[in-house]
Tab-separated table of C-alpha atoms (C1' of nucleotides) in Angstrom:
chain	number	residue	atom	x	y	z
V	1	MET	CA	6.056	19.239	-24.720
V	2	LYS	CA	7.256	19.679	-21.120
V	3	ILE	CA	6.336	17.303	-18.328
V	4	GLY	CA	3.505	19.489	-16.942
V	5	ALA	CA	1.770	19.665	-20.305
V	6	LEU	CA	2.076	15.907	-20.743
V	7	ALA	CA	0.663	15.466	-17.256
V	8	ARG	CA	-2.362	17.644	-18.055
V	9	LYS	CA	-2.995	15.779	-21.318
V	10	THR	CA	-3.017	12.410	-19.581
V	11	GLY	CA	-4.652	13.195	-16.285
V	12	THR	CA	-1.503	12.513	-14.323
V	13	THR	CA	1.034	14.615	-12.480
V	14	ALA	CA	4.660	15.388	-13.250
V	15	GLU	CA	5.623	13.383	-10.148
V	16	THR	CA	3.843	10.290	-11.428
V	17	ILE	CA	5.464	10.598	-14.855
V	18	ARG	CA	8.915	10.874	-13.286
V	19	TYR	CA	8.033	7.882	-11.124
V	20	TYR	CA	7.126	5.886	-14.237
V	21	GLU	CA	10.449	6.859	-15.743
V	22	ARG	CA	12.338	5.861	-12.603
V	23	THR	CA	10.692	2.433	-12.597
V	24	GLY	CA	11.313	1.850	-16.296
V	25	LEU	CA	7.713	2.093	-17.483
V	26	LEU	CA	8.603	5.135	-19.574
V	27	GLU	CA	11.947	5.666	-21.257
V	28	GLU	CA	14.064	8.724	-20.557
V	29	PRO	CA	12.962	11.413	-23.022
V	30	PRO	CA	15.334	13.863	-24.726
V	31	ARG	CA	16.095	17.081	-22.851
V	32	THR	CA	15.842	20.724	-23.847
V	33	ALA	CA	18.802	23.113	-23.568
V	34	GLY	CA	17.603	23.956	-20.044
V	35	ASN	CA	17.563	20.268	-19.024
V	36	TYR	CA	13.763	19.975	-19.168
V	37	ARG	CA	12.229	16.679	-20.287
V	38	ASP	CA	10.912	17.100	-23.837
V	39	TYR	CA	8.060	14.776	-24.834
V	40	GLY	CA	6.598	14.059	-28.280
V	41	PRO	CA	3.511	12.155	-29.558
V	42	THR	CA	5.156	8.729	-29.078
V	43	GLU	CA	5.595	9.285	-25.365
V	44	LEU	CA	2.092	10.760	-25.141
V	45	ALA	CA	0.601	7.626	-26.727
V	46	ARG	CA	2.629	5.368	-24.472
V	47	LEU	CA	1.585	7.216	-21.351
V	48	ARG	CA	-2.074	7.193	-22.455
V	49	PHE	CA	-1.795	3.412	-22.892
V	50	ILE	CA	-0.318	3.100	-19.427
V	51	ARG	CA	-3.012	5.285	-17.866
V	52	ARG	CA	-5.854	3.403	-19.533
V	53	ALA	CA	-4.441	0.098	-18.380
V	54	ARG	CA	-3.905	1.416	-14.855
V	55	ASP	CA	-7.439	2.846	-14.786
V	56	LEU	CA	-8.707	-0.604	-15.719
V	57	GLY	CA	-6.914	-1.912	-12.670
V	58	PHE	CA	-3.963	-3.640	-14.287
V	59	THR	CA	-0.895	-3.692	-12.036
V	60	MET	CA	2.295	-2.007	-13.161
V	61	ALA	CA	3.814	-5.441	-13.798
V	62	GLU	CA	0.869	-6.325	-16.063
V	63	VAL	CA	1.173	-2.955	-17.832
V	64	ARG	CA	4.834	-3.673	-18.449
V	65	GLN	CA	3.922	-7.009	-20.052
V	66	LEU	CA	1.099	-5.489	-22.107
V	67	LEU	CA	3.425	-2.762	-23.342
V	68	SER	CA	6.090	-5.183	-24.502
V	69	LEU	CA	3.436	-7.375	-26.162
V	70	ALA	CA	1.955	-4.341	-27.944
V	71	ASP	CA	5.407	-3.566	-29.289
V	72	ASP	CA	5.406	-6.748	-31.423
V	73	PRO	CA	2.214	-6.578	-33.551
V	74	SER	CA	2.886	-9.762	-35.567
V	75	GLN	CA	2.818	-11.970	-32.488
V	76	SER	CA	-0.252	-13.959	-31.428
V	77	CYS	CA	-2.383	-12.087	-28.951
V	78	GLU	CA	-2.813	-15.147	-26.772
V	79	ALA	CA	-0.592	-13.691	-24.051
V	80	VAL	CA	-2.496	-10.396	-24.113
V	81	ASP	CA	-5.793	-12.234	-23.807
V	82	SER	CA	-4.519	-14.326	-20.933
V	83	ILE	CA	-3.374	-11.281	-18.959
V	84	ALA	CA	-6.706	-9.540	-19.535
V	85	SER	CA	-8.799	-12.645	-18.759
V	86	LEU	CA	-6.862	-13.297	-15.588
V	87	HIS	CA	-7.398	-9.712	-14.522
V	88	LEU	CA	-11.106	-9.995	-15.336
V	89	ARG	CA	-11.392	-13.028	-13.079
V	90	GLU	CA	-9.591	-11.120	-10.350
V	91	VAL	CA	-12.011	-8.208	-10.736
V	92	ASP	CA	-14.940	-10.655	-10.552
V	93	ARG	CA	-13.567	-12.053	-7.333
V	94	LYS	CA	-13.168	-8.593	-5.860
V	95	LEU	CA	-16.700	-7.675	-6.943
V	96	GLY	CA	-18.043	-10.736	-5.166
V	97	ASP	CA	-16.118	-9.913	-1.998
V	98	LEU	CA	-17.252	-6.313	-2.077
V	99	ARG	CA	-20.904	-7.254	-2.624
V	100	LYS	CA	-20.826	-9.605	0.375
V	101	LEU	CA	-19.157	-6.913	2.438
V	102	ARG	CA	-21.738	-4.380	1.367
V	103	THR	CA	-24.597	-6.649	2.437
V	104	GLU	CA	-23.048	-7.104	5.872
V	105	LEU	CA	-22.427	-3.392	6.267
V	106	ARG	CA	-25.944	-2.576	5.092
V	107	HIS	CA	-27.500	-4.897	7.672
V	108	MET	CA	-25.290	-3.515	10.374
V	109	VAL	CA	-26.199	0.075	9.606
V	110	ASP	CA	-29.917	-0.741	9.130
V	111	ASP	CA	-30.117	-2.503	12.471
V	112	CYS	CA	-28.676	0.443	14.359
V	113	GLN	CA	-31.428	1.980	16.529
V	114	HIS	CA	-29.539	5.231	17.038
V	115	GLY	CA	-29.548	4.783	20.770
V	116	ALA	CA	-26.592	4.371	23.106
V	117	VAL	CA	-23.336	2.697	22.154
V	118	GLY	CA	-24.098	0.018	24.732
V	119	GLU	CA	-26.953	-1.300	22.600
V	120	CYS	CA	-25.492	-0.385	19.239
V	121	ARG	CA	-25.848	-3.209	16.744
V	122	ILE	CA	-22.819	-2.015	14.823
V	123	ILE	CA	-20.598	-2.356	17.863
V	124	GLU	CA	-22.260	-5.648	18.728
V	125	VAL	CA	-21.582	-7.090	15.300
V	126	LEU	CA	-17.973	-5.969	15.460
V	127	SER	CA	-17.625	-7.390	18.958
V	128	GLY	CA	-18.926	-10.761	17.721
B	1	MET	CA	-1.537	-16.777	25.848
B	2	LYS	CA	1.539	-16.059	23.745
B	3	ILE	CA	1.491	-14.033	20.553
B	4	GLY	CA	1.432	-17.070	18.218
B	5	ALA	CA	-1.613	-18.535	19.941
B	6	LEU	CA	-3.418	-15.191	19.763
B	7	ALA	CA	-2.522	-14.965	16.077
B	8	ARG	CA	-3.977	-18.420	15.386
B	9	LYS	CA	-7.164	-17.586	17.283
B	10	THR	CA	-7.742	-14.423	15.273
B	11	GLY	CA	-6.536	-15.398	11.834
B	12	THR	CA	-3.604	-13.011	11.965
B	13	THR	CA	0.137	-13.376	12.343
B	14	ALA	CA	2.455	-12.415	15.158
B	15	GLU	CA	3.982	-9.772	12.884
B	16	THR	CA	0.620	-8.126	12.335
B	17	ILE	CA	-0.158	-8.123	16.055
B	18	ARG	CA	3.171	-6.500	16.842
B	19	TYR	CA	2.476	-4.022	14.048
B	20	TYR	CA	-0.881	-3.142	15.659
B	21	GLU	CA	0.891	-2.633	18.948
B	22	ARG	CA	3.531	-0.398	17.330
B	23	THR	CA	0.848	1.770	15.774
B	24	GLY	CA	-1.138	2.027	18.982
B	25	LEU	CA	-4.143	-0.045	17.917
B	26	LEU	CA	-3.359	-2.575	20.616
B	27	GLU	CA	-1.882	-1.688	23.981
B	28	GLU	CA	1.372	-3.205	25.208
B	29	PRO	CA	0.429	-6.413	27.044
B	30	PRO	CA	2.119	-7.635	30.203
B	31	ARG	CA	5.224	-9.798	29.759
B	32	THR	CA	6.161	-13.209	31.090
B	33	ALA	CA	9.384	-13.816	33.016
B	34	GLY	CA	11.039	-14.600	29.699
B	35	ASN	CA	9.912	-11.304	28.125
B	36	TYR	CA	7.170	-12.889	26.010
B	37	ARG	CA	3.968	-10.918	25.407
B	38	ASP	CA	1.211	-12.434	27.548
B	39	TYR	CA	-2.340	-11.938	26.277
B	40	GLY	CA	-5.661	-12.524	28.031
B	41	PRO	CA	-9.349	-12.542	26.965
B	42	THR	CA	-9.548	-8.720	26.895
B	43	GLU	CA	-6.845	-8.444	24.280
B	44	LEU	CA	-8.346	-11.364	22.341
B	45	ALA	CA	-11.716	-9.588	22.202
B	46	ARG	CA	-10.092	-6.334	21.162
B	47	LEU	CA	-8.097	-7.975	18.393
B	48	ARG	CA	-11.205	-9.826	17.155
B	49	PHE	CA	-13.023	-6.501	17.006
B	50	ILE	CA	-10.155	-5.008	15.023
B	51	ARG	CA	-10.016	-7.945	12.620
B	52	ARG	CA	-13.780	-7.878	11.973
B	53	ALA	CA	-13.697	-4.159	11.287
B	54	ARG	CA	-10.665	-4.525	9.009
B	55	ASP	CA	-12.338	-7.419	7.156
B	56	LEU	CA	-15.327	-5.123	6.601
B	57	GLY	CA	-12.945	-2.685	4.961
B	58	PHE	CA	-12.717	-0.050	7.680
B	59	THR	CA	-9.380	1.769	7.653
B	60	MET	CA	-7.120	1.623	10.662
B	61	ALA	CA	-8.059	5.219	11.456
B	62	GLU	CA	-11.756	4.267	11.439
B	63	VAL	CA	-11.039	1.219	13.581
B	64	ARG	CA	-9.253	3.448	16.071
B	65	GLN	CA	-12.352	5.663	16.273
B	66	LEU	CA	-14.741	2.719	16.545
B	67	LEU	CA	-12.643	1.239	19.343
B	68	SER	CA	-12.643	4.405	21.392
B	69	LEU	CA	-16.401	4.814	20.831
B	70	ALA	CA	-17.016	1.225	21.896
B	71	ASP	CA	-15.148	1.932	25.115
B	72	ASP	CA	-17.854	4.378	26.277
B	73	PRO	CA	-21.145	2.407	26.144
B	74	SER	CA	-23.315	5.181	27.602
B	75	GLN	CA	-22.619	7.550	24.758
B	76	SER	CA	-24.976	7.994	21.806
B	77	CYS	CA	-24.108	5.738	18.902
B	78	GLU	CA	-24.540	8.567	16.397
B	79	ALA	CA	-20.803	8.775	15.750
B	80	VAL	CA	-20.586	4.993	15.252
B	81	ASP	CA	-23.448	5.112	12.802
B	82	SER	CA	-21.891	7.969	10.901
B	83	ILE	CA	-18.570	6.157	10.478
B	84	ALA	CA	-20.329	3.004	9.302
B	85	SER	CA	-22.693	4.862	6.965
B	86	LEU	CA	-19.856	6.841	5.450
B	87	HIS	CA	-17.956	3.635	4.898
B	88	LEU	CA	-21.019	2.024	3.322
B	89	ARG	CA	-21.292	4.903	0.865
B	90	GLU	CA	-17.610	4.507	0.068
B	91	VAL	CA	-18.105	0.780	-0.556
B	92	ASP	CA	-21.060	1.580	-2.823
B	93	ARG	CA	-18.898	3.981	-4.795
B	94	LYS	CA	-16.174	1.358	-5.162
B	95	LEU	CA	-18.745	-1.230	-6.221
B	96	GLY	CA	-19.985	1.123	-8.921
B	97	ASP	CA	-16.467	1.772	-10.165
B	98	LEU	CA	-15.627	-1.891	-10.169
B	99	ARG	CA	-18.810	-2.828	-12.035
B	100	LYS	CA	-18.057	-0.265	-14.756
B	101	LEU	CA	-14.515	-1.489	-14.957
B	102	ARG	CA	-15.694	-5.083	-15.233
B	103	THR	CA	-18.016	-4.235	-18.112
B	104	GLU	CA	-15.208	-2.574	-20.005
B	105	LEU	CA	-12.836	-5.444	-19.370
B	106	ARG	CA	-15.503	-7.980	-20.354
B	107	HIS	CA	-16.102	-6.265	-23.680
B	108	MET	CA	-12.428	-5.980	-24.322
B	109	VAL	CA	-11.807	-9.672	-23.684
B	110	ASP	CA	-14.946	-10.739	-25.584
B	111	ASP	CA	-13.968	-8.739	-28.659
B	112	CYS	CA	-10.540	-10.325	-28.868
B	113	GLN	CA	-10.424	-12.554	-31.943
B	114	HIS	CA	-7.339	-14.443	-30.709
B	115	GLY	CA	-5.378	-13.431	-33.788
B	116	ALA	CA	-2.249	-11.308	-34.007
B	117	VAL	CA	-1.407	-8.510	-31.599
B	118	GLY	CA	-1.668	-6.092	-34.528
B	119	GLU	CA	-5.448	-6.608	-34.688
B	120	CYS	CA	-5.974	-7.321	-31.000
B	121	ARG	CA	-8.997	-5.435	-29.667
B	122	ILE	CA	-7.514	-5.415	-26.191
B	123	ILE	CA	-4.422	-3.573	-27.372
B	124	GLU	CA	-6.577	-1.329	-29.527
B	125	VAL	CA	-8.770	-0.318	-26.618
B	126	LEU	CA	-5.766	0.386	-24.477
B	127	SER	CA	-4.165	2.386	-27.264
B	128	GLY	CA	-7.305	4.488	-27.573
Z	1	DG	C1'	22.992	-31.901	31.412
Z	2	DC	C1'	22.885	-31.052	26.664
Z	3	DT	C1'	20.925	-30.588	22.333
Z	4	DT	C1'	17.224	-29.830	19.264
Z	5	DG	C1'	13.620	-27.239	17.619
Z	6	DA	C1'	9.637	-24.416	18.063
Z	7	DC	C1'	8.663	-20.362	19.513
Z	8	DC	C1'	9.686	-15.715	20.990
Z	9	DT	C1'	12.403	-10.926	20.995
Z	10	DT	C1'	13.980	-6.424	18.624
Z	11	DG	C1'	15.139	-3.949	14.646
Z	12	DT	C1'	15.197	-2.883	9.910
Z	13	DA	C1'	13.841	-2.987	5.214
Z	14	DG	C1'	10.591	-4.052	1.500
Z	15	DC	C1'	5.986	-4.165	-0.964
Z	16	DC	C1'	2.662	-1.213	-4.338
Z	17	DA	C1'	1.712	2.933	-6.671
Z	18	DC	C1'	2.177	6.827	-5.856
Z	19	DT	C1'	2.520	11.619	-3.186
Z	20	DA	C1'	4.854	15.322	-0.844
Z	21	DC	C1'	8.189	17.911	0.124
Z	22	DA	C1'	12.918	20.736	-0.041
Z	23	DA	C1'	16.349	23.315	-2.293
Z	24	DG	C1'	17.634	25.026	-6.229
Z	25	DG	C1'	17.590	26.023	-11.730
Z	26	DT	C1'	14.999	27.983	-16.074
Z	27	DG	C1'	12.306	30.934	-18.792
Z	28	DC	C1'	9.080	34.415	-19.804
Z	29	DA	C1'	6.388	38.683	-18.727
Z	30	DT	C1'	6.430	43.018	-16.614
F	1	DA	C1'	15.646	43.323	-12.323
F	2	DT	C1'	11.995	40.986	-10.406
F	3	DG	C1'	8.454	38.054	-9.904
F	4	DC	C1'	6.325	33.921	-10.901
F	5	DA	C1'	5.257	29.493	-12.966
F	6	DC	C1'	7.447	25.849	-14.093
F	7	DC	C1'	11.205	22.625	-14.072
F	8	DT	C1'	15.285	19.778	-11.813
F	9	DT	C1'	17.110	16.100	-8.364
F	10	DG	C1'	16.785	13.731	-4.187
F	11	DT	C1'	14.616	11.941	-0.206
F	12	DA	C1'	10.986	10.515	2.714
F	13	DG	C1'	6.175	9.357	3.701
F	14	DT	C1'	1.513	6.945	2.878
F	15	DG	C1'	-1.384	2.293	4.466
F	16	DG	C1'	-1.353	-2.049	6.003
F	17	DC	C1'	1.135	-5.095	6.367
F	18	DT	C1'	5.194	-8.753	5.243
F	19	DA	C1'	9.863	-10.536	5.398
F	20	DC	C1'	13.841	-11.051	7.033
F	21	DA	C1'	18.213	-11.250	10.416
F	22	DA	C1'	20.344	-12.126	14.676
F	23	DG	C1'	19.644	-13.533	18.860
F	24	DG	C1'	16.873	-15.143	23.448
F	25	DT	C1'	13.558	-18.739	25.904
F	26	DC	C1'	11.679	-22.981	26.999
F	27	DA	C1'	9.949	-27.751	26.993
F	28	DA	C1'	10.944	-32.451	25.322
F	29	DG	C1'	13.989	-36.138	24.355
F	30	DC	C1'	18.404	-38.477	24.864
DNA sequence: GCTTGACCTTGTAGCCACTACAAGGTGCAT
DNA sequence: ATGCACCTTGTAGTGGCTACAAGGTCAAGC
């Protein structure tokens, strides 16, 4: 499978895949006679793993850790759990922040009387 | 007021203030005899406005627009409202995404039996 | 008057996770 | 043989800062 096909199967782009390779998240695949990257099911599975983790908001550093943990199935999954739990707490924090922010924005927009900028509540709130 | 004092008053850093100046968000202030930036209440107010907008999640481009709208108080605040409403919708979208993500993460972490990586639900979910 | 130390100056490079080219090579259909 | 989609490498840009390095300024203390 060439890089474009792999990209389509994983919802990425060729650029992103090459970027992952450059940064060591994906290993260098074998090449065809014409020097094209040639991917198989192993690389597909690995990239799918990476994409799922990224979609769940894990950083590339966390993905790297998760990948190396997944590579040793006999190990305790304590480390995996701790990465995921930490990330969950981080997401909870962000959710809280965003909810507060939303409330403020909502009030601001609701209070706007659609008059002149001089009396605009939005500008007033921002001006303090 | 020198840059450090302005930074302390606005919860920023001197680096950030200089960055805002470089990118045209803040104008170049007058200088003291010793070539130090010399800020007054106008700049303080402007920076506070910027910080509030940034804290509410507006992009720098949006802040730029809001600032130029705020500078003309006789104008209709339609444009202001539209920027804020658009941003609110964007925040709502992000909130939705984050809530979904949190649910998935929560399930993943809850299902983990704290055994070996080989049976780890977290790894399984990521592997698909 | 001289030193110390906190602050300031400019300039450059780095962060994350991509994204967007440019300039050229490959491979298949017409 | 030509066109076209795809691939290659390399480099630079995005947003919103952040982190230096190498040097200048200024007030306080000795």
